[in-house]
CSV table of C-alpha atoms and ligand atoms in Angstrom, one decimal:
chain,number,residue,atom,x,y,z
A,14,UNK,CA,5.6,-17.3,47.3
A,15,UNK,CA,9.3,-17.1,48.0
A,16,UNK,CA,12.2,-15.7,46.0
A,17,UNK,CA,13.5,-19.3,45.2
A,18,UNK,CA,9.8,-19.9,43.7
A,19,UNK,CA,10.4,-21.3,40.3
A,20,UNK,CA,7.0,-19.8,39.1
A,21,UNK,CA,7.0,-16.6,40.8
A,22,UNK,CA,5.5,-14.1,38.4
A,23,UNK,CA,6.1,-10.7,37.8
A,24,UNK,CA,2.8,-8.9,38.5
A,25,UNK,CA,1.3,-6.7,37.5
A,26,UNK,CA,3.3,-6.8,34.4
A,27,UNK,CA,4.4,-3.7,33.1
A,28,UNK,CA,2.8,-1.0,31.4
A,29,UNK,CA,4.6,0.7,29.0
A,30,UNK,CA,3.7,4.2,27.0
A,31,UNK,CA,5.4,4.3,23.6
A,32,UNK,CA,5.6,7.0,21.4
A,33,UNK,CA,4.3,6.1,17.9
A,34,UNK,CA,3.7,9.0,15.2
A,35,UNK,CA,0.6,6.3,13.6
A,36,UNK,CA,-1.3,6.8,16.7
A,37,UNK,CA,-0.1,9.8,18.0
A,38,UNK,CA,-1.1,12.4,14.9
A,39,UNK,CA,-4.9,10.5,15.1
A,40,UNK,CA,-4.7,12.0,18.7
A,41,UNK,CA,-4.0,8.7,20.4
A,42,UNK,CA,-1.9,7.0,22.8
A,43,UNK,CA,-0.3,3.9,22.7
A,44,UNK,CA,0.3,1.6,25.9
A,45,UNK,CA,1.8,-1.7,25.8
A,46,UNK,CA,1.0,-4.3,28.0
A,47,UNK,CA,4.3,-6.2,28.3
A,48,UNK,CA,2.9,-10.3,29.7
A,49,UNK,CA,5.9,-11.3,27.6
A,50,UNK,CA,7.6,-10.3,30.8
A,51,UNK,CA,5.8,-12.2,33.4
A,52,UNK,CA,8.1,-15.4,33.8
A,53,UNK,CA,11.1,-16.1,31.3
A,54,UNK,CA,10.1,-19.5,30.4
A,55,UNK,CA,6.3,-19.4,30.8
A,56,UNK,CA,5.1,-16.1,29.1
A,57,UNK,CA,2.2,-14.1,28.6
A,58,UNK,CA,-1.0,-15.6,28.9
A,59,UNK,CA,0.3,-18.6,28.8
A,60,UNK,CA,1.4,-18.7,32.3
A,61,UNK,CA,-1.9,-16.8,33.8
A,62,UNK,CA,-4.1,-19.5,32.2
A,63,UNK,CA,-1.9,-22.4,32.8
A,64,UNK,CA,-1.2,-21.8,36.7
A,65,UNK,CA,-5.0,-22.2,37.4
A,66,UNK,CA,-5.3,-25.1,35.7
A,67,UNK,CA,-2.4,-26.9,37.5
A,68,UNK,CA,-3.8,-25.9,40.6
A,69,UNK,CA,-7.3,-27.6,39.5
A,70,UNK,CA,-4.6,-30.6,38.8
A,71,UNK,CA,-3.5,-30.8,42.1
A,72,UNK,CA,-0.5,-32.8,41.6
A,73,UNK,CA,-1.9,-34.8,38.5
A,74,UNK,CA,-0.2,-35.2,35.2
A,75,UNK,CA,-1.0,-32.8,32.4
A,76,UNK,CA,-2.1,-33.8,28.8
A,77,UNK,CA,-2.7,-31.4,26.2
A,78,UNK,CA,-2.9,-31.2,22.5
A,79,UNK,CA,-1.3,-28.9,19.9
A,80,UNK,CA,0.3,-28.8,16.7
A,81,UNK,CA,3.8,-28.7,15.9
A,82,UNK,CA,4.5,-25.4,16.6
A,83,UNK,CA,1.9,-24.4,19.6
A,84,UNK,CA,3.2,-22.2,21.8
A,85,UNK,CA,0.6,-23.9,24.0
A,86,UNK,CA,2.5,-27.2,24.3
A,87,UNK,CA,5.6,-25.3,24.8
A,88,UNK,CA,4.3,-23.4,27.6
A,89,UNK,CA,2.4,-26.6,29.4
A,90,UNK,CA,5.8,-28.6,28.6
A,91,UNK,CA,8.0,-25.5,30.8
A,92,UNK,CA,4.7,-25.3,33.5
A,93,UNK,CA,5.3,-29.4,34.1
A,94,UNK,CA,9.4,-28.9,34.5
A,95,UNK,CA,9.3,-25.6,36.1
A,96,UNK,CA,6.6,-27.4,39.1
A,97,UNK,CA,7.7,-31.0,38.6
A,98,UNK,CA,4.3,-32.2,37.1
A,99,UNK,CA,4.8,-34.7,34.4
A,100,UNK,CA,3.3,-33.2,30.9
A,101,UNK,CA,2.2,-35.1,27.8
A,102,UNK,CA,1.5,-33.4,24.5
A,103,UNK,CA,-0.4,-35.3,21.8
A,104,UNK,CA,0.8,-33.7,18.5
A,105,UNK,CA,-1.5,-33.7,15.4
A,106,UNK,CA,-0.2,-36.1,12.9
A,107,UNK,CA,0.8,-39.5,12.9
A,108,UNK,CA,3.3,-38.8,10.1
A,109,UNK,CA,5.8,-36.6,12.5
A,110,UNK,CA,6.6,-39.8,14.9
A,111,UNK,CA,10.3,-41.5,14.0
A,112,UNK,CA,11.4,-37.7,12.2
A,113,UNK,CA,13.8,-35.6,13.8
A,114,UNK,CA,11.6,-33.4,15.9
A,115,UNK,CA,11.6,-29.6,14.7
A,116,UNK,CA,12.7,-27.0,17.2
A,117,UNK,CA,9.5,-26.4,19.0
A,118,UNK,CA,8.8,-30.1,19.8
A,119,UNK,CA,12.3,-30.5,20.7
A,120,UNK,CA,12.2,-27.9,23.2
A,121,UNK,CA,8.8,-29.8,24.8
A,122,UNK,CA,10.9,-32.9,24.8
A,123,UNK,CA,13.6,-31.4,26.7
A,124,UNK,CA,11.1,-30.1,28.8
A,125,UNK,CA,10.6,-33.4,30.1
A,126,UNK,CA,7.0,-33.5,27.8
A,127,UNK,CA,6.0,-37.3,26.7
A,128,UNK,CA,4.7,-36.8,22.9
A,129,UNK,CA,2.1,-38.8,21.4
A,130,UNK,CA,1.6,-38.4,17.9
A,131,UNK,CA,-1.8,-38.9,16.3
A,132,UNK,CA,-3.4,-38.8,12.9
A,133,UNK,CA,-5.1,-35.8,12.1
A,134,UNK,CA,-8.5,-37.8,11.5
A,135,UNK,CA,-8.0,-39.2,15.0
A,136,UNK,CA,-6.6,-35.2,16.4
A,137,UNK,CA,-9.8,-33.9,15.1
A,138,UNK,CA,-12.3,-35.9,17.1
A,139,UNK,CA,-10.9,-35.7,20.1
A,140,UNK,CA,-13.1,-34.0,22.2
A,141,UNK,CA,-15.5,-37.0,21.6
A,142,UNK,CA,-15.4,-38.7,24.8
A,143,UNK,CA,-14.4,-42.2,23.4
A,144,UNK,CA,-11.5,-40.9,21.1
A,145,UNK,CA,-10.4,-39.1,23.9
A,146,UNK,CA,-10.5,-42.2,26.2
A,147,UNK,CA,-8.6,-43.9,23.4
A,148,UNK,CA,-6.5,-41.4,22.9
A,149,UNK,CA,-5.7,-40.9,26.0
A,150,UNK,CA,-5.2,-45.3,26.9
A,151,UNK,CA,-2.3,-45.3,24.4
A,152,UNK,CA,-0.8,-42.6,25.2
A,153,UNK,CA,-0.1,-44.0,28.4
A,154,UNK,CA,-2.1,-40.7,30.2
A,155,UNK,CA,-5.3,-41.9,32.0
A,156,UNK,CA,-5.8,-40.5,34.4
A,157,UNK,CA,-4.3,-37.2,33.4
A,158,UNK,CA,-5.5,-33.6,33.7
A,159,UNK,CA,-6.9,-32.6,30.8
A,160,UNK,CA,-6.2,-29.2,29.6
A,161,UNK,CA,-8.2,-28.4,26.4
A,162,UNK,CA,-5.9,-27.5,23.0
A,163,UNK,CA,-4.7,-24.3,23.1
A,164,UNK,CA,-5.6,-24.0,26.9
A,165,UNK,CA,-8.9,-22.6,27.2
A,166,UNK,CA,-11.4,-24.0,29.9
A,167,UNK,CA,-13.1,-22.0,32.7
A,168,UNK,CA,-10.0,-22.1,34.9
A,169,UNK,CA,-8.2,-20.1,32.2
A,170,UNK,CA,-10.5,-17.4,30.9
A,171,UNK,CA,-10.9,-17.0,35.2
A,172,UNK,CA,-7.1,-16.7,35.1
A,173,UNK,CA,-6.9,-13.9,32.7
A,174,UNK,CA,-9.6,-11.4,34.4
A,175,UNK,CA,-6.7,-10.1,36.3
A,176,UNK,CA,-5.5,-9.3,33.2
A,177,UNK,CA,-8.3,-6.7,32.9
A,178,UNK,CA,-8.3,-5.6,36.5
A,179,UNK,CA,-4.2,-5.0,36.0
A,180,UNK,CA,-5.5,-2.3,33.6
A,181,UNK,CA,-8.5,-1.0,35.2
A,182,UNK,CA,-8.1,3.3,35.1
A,183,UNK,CA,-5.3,3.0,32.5
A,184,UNK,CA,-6.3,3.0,29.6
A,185,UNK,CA,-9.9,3.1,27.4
A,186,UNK,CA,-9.4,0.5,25.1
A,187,UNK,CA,-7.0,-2.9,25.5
A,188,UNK,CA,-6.5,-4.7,22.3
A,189,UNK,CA,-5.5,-8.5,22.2
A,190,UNK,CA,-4.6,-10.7,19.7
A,191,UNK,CA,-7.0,-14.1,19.2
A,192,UNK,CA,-6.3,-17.3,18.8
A,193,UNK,CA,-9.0,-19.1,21.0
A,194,UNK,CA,-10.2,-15.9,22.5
A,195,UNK,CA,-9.9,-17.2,25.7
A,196,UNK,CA,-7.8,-14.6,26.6
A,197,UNK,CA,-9.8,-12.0,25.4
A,198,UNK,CA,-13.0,-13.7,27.6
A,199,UNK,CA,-11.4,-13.6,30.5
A,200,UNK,CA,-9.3,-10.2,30.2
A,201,UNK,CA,-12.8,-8.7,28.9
A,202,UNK,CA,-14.7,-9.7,32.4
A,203,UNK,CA,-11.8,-7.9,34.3
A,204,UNK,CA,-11.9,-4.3,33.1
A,205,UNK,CA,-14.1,-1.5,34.2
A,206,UNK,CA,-17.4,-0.9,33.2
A,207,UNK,CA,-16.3,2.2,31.1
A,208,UNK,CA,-13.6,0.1,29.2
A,209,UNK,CA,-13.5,-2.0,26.5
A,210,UNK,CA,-11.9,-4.7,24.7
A,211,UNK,CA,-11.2,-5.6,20.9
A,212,UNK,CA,-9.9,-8.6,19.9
A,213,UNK,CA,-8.0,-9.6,16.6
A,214,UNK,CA,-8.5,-13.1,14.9
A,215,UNK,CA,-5.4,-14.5,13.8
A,216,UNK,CA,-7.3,-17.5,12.9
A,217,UNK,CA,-9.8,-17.5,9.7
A,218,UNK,CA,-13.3,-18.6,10.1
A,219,UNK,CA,-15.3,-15.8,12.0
A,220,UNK,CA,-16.1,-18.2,14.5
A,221,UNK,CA,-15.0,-16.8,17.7
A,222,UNK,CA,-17.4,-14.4,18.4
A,223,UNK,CA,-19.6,-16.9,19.8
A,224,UNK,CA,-16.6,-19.5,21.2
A,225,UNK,CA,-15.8,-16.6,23.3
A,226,UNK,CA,-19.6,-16.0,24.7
A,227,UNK,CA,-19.6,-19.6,25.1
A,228,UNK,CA,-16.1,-19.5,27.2
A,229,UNK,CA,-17.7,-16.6,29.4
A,230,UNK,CA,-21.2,-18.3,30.1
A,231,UNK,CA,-18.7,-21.4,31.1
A,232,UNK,CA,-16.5,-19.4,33.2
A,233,UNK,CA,-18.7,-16.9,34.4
A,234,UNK,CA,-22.4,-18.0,34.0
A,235,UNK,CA,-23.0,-15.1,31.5
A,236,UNK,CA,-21.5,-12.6,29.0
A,237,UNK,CA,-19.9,-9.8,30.3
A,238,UNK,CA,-18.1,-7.2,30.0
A,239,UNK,CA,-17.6,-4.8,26.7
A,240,UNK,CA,-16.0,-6.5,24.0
A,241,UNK,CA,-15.7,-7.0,20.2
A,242,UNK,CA,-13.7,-8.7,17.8
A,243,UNK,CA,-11.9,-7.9,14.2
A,244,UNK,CA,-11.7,-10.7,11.6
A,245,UNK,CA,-10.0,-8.6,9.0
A,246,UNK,CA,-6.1,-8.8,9.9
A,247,UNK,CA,-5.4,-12.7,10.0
A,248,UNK,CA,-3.8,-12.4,6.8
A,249,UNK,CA,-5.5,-15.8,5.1
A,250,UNK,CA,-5.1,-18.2,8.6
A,251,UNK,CA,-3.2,-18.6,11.4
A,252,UNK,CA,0.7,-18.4,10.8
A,253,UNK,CA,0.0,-16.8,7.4
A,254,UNK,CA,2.6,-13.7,6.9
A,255,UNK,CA,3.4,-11.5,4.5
A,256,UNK,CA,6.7,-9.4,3.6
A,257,UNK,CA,4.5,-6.5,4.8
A,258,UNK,CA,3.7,-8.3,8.0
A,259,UNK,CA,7.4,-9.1,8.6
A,260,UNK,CA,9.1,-5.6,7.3
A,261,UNK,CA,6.4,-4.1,10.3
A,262,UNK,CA,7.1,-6.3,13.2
A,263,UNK,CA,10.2,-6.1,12.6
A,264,UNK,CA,10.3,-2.0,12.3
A,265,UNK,CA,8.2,-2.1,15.7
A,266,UNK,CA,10.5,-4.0,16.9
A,267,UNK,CA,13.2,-1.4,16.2
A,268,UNK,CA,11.6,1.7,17.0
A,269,UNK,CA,10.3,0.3,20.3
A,270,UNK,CA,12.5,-2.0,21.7
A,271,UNK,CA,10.9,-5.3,22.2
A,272,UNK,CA,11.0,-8.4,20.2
A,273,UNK,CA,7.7,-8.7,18.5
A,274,UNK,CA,6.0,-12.6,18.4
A,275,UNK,CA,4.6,-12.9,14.6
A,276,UNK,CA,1.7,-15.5,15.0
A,277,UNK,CA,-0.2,-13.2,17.2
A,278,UNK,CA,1.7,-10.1,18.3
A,279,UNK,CA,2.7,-8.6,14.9
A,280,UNK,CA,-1.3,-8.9,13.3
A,281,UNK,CA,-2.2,-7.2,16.6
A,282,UNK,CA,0.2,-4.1,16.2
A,283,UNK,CA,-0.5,-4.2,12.6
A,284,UNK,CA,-4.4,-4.4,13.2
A,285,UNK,CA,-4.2,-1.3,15.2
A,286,UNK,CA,-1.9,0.9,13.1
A,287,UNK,CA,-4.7,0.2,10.3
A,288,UNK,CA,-7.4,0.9,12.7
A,289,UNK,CA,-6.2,4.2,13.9
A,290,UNK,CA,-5.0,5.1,10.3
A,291,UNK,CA,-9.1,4.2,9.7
A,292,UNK,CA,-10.5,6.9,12.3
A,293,UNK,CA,-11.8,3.6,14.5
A,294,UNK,CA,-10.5,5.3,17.7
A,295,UNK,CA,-11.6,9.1,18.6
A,296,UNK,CA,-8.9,11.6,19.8
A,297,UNK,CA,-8.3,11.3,22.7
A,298,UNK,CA,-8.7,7.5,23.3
A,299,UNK,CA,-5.6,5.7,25.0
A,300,UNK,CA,-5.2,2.1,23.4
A,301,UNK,CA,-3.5,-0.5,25.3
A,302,UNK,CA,-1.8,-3.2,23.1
A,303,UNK,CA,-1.3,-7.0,25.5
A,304,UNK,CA,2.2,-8.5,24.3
A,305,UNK,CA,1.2,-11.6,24.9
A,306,UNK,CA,4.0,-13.3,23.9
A,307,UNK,CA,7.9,-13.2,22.7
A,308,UNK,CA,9.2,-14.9,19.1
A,309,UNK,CA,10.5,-18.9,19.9
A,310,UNK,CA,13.3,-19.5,19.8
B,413,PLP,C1,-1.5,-18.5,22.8
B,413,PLP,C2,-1.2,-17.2,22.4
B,413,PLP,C3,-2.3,-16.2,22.1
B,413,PLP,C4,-3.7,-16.6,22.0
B,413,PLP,O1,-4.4,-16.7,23.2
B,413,PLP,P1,-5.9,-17.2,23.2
B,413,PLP,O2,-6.3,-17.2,24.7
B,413,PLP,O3,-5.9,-18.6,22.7
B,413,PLP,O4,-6.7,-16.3,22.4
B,413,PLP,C5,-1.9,-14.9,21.9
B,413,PLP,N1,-0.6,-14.5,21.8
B,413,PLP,C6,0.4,-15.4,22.0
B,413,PLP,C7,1.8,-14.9,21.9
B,413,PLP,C8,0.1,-16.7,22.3
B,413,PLP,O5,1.1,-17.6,22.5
């Protein structure tokens, strides 16, 4: 890659020690892993699952699926300007088309994405192969790439093993926060064999325990690696908060000087304060925390 590369990454991303008295008086140390600094516009994991998959494109258009406010379809919309692959998004629900688009969408927009609104009857089947077909036939995009919602195939948990390997001999435990766990597959298949990961749901259902087997056995051909995940700290669903969860990120924000994402980011840094506070971790253990993302806007 050159230095006029529009993609070129920053990697490894940096690895940060922070001094934290919640972790430190349990005898342990905090790293964080800062992939919000990989790429300006395409962060975190976003951009280490996505460049594999629009290699496996290989010049195609993109289509993708997300909600209003998914951080995927931001990220795919940047990945199609940023390599000059044309991107469409196919938004769940029908009754968005003709409004004013909200912040997120408007930034895919300007991002040169094409967005197709369906109903969310229609958004829910579409991994059936002829709603997809359909789906896919009005929204102008066969022939497309498809990249799953929330951008987790084979190519992507593949992606984020380097994640892993970035932190082999640094640390004992890396912590991650879930949404499809695709990360956590992938990062979990990189590390050492001493090492071990722990994944927070920000998502309720209990149900990614065996997505994320399932994404390894894809991507891989079996489990591997040493890994669990914590359901307790979504906080009702994904994009739930609370004036707890706010007053926190934004203290950790302060004390530590990063901007800290509140789908995913804040419930992981919260999920480990209330872990060590719980004697989880022995003395002794250093913790890595993946900042996966930044807040938008
Ligand atoms: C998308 C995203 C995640 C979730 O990644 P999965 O691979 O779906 O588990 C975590 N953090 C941030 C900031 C994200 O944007």
């Amino acid at each position: 890659m050159t230095r006029a590369d529009p993609f070129a990454p920053r990697l490894p991303s940096p690895l940060q020690e922070v001094g934290d008295n919640r972790f430190a008086r349990h005898g342990l140390r905090l790293l964080l892993k800062r992939d919000d600094l990989i790429h300006p516009e395409l962060i975190g994991n976003k951009w280490r699952k996505l460049v594999p998959n629009v290699e496996a494109a290989g010049g195609r258009a993109l289509v993708t699926f997300g909600g209003a406010y998914s951080n995927h379809l931001r990220a795919t919309a940047a990945a199609g300007r940023l390599l000059g692959v044309p991107t469409t998004g196919v938004v769940r629900g029908q009754e968005l088309a003709g409004r004013p688009l909200n912040p997120s969408l408007s930034r895919c927009a300007a991002d040169g994405m094409r967005l197709h609104f369906v109903e969310r009857s229609v958004y829910r089947r579409k991994t059936e192969p002829e709603t997809l077909a359909a789906i896919l036939r009005a929204a102008g995009a066969e022939g497309a790439y498809v990249v799953p919602e929330g951008g987790s195939n084979a190519a992507a948990v593949r992606g984020c093993r380097a994640l892993g390997e970035e932190l082999r001999g640094h640390t004992d435990v890396v912590a991650v926060a879930c949404g499809t766990g695709g990360t956590l597959a992938g990062l979990a298949a990189g590390l050492a064999p001493e090492q071990r990961a722990l994944g927070i749901a920000v998502l309720k259902g209990g149900f990614l325990t065996a997505d994320i087997q399932a994404l390894q056995e894809r991507a891989f051909g079996a489990r591997s690696g040493t890994w669990t995940v914590d359901d307790r700290f979504h906080l009702g669903g994904y994009a739930r908060t609370t004036p707890a969860l706010d007053a926190f990120a934004a203290d950790f924000g302060q004390r530590h000087g990063l901007p800290v994402e509140r789908l995913y980011v804040a419930k992981l840094l919260h999920g480990l304060v209330a872990l060590a506070e719980e004697g989880a971790f022995a003395r002794g253990t250093t913790v890595a925390a993946v900042v996966t993302g930044r807040p938008f806007p």
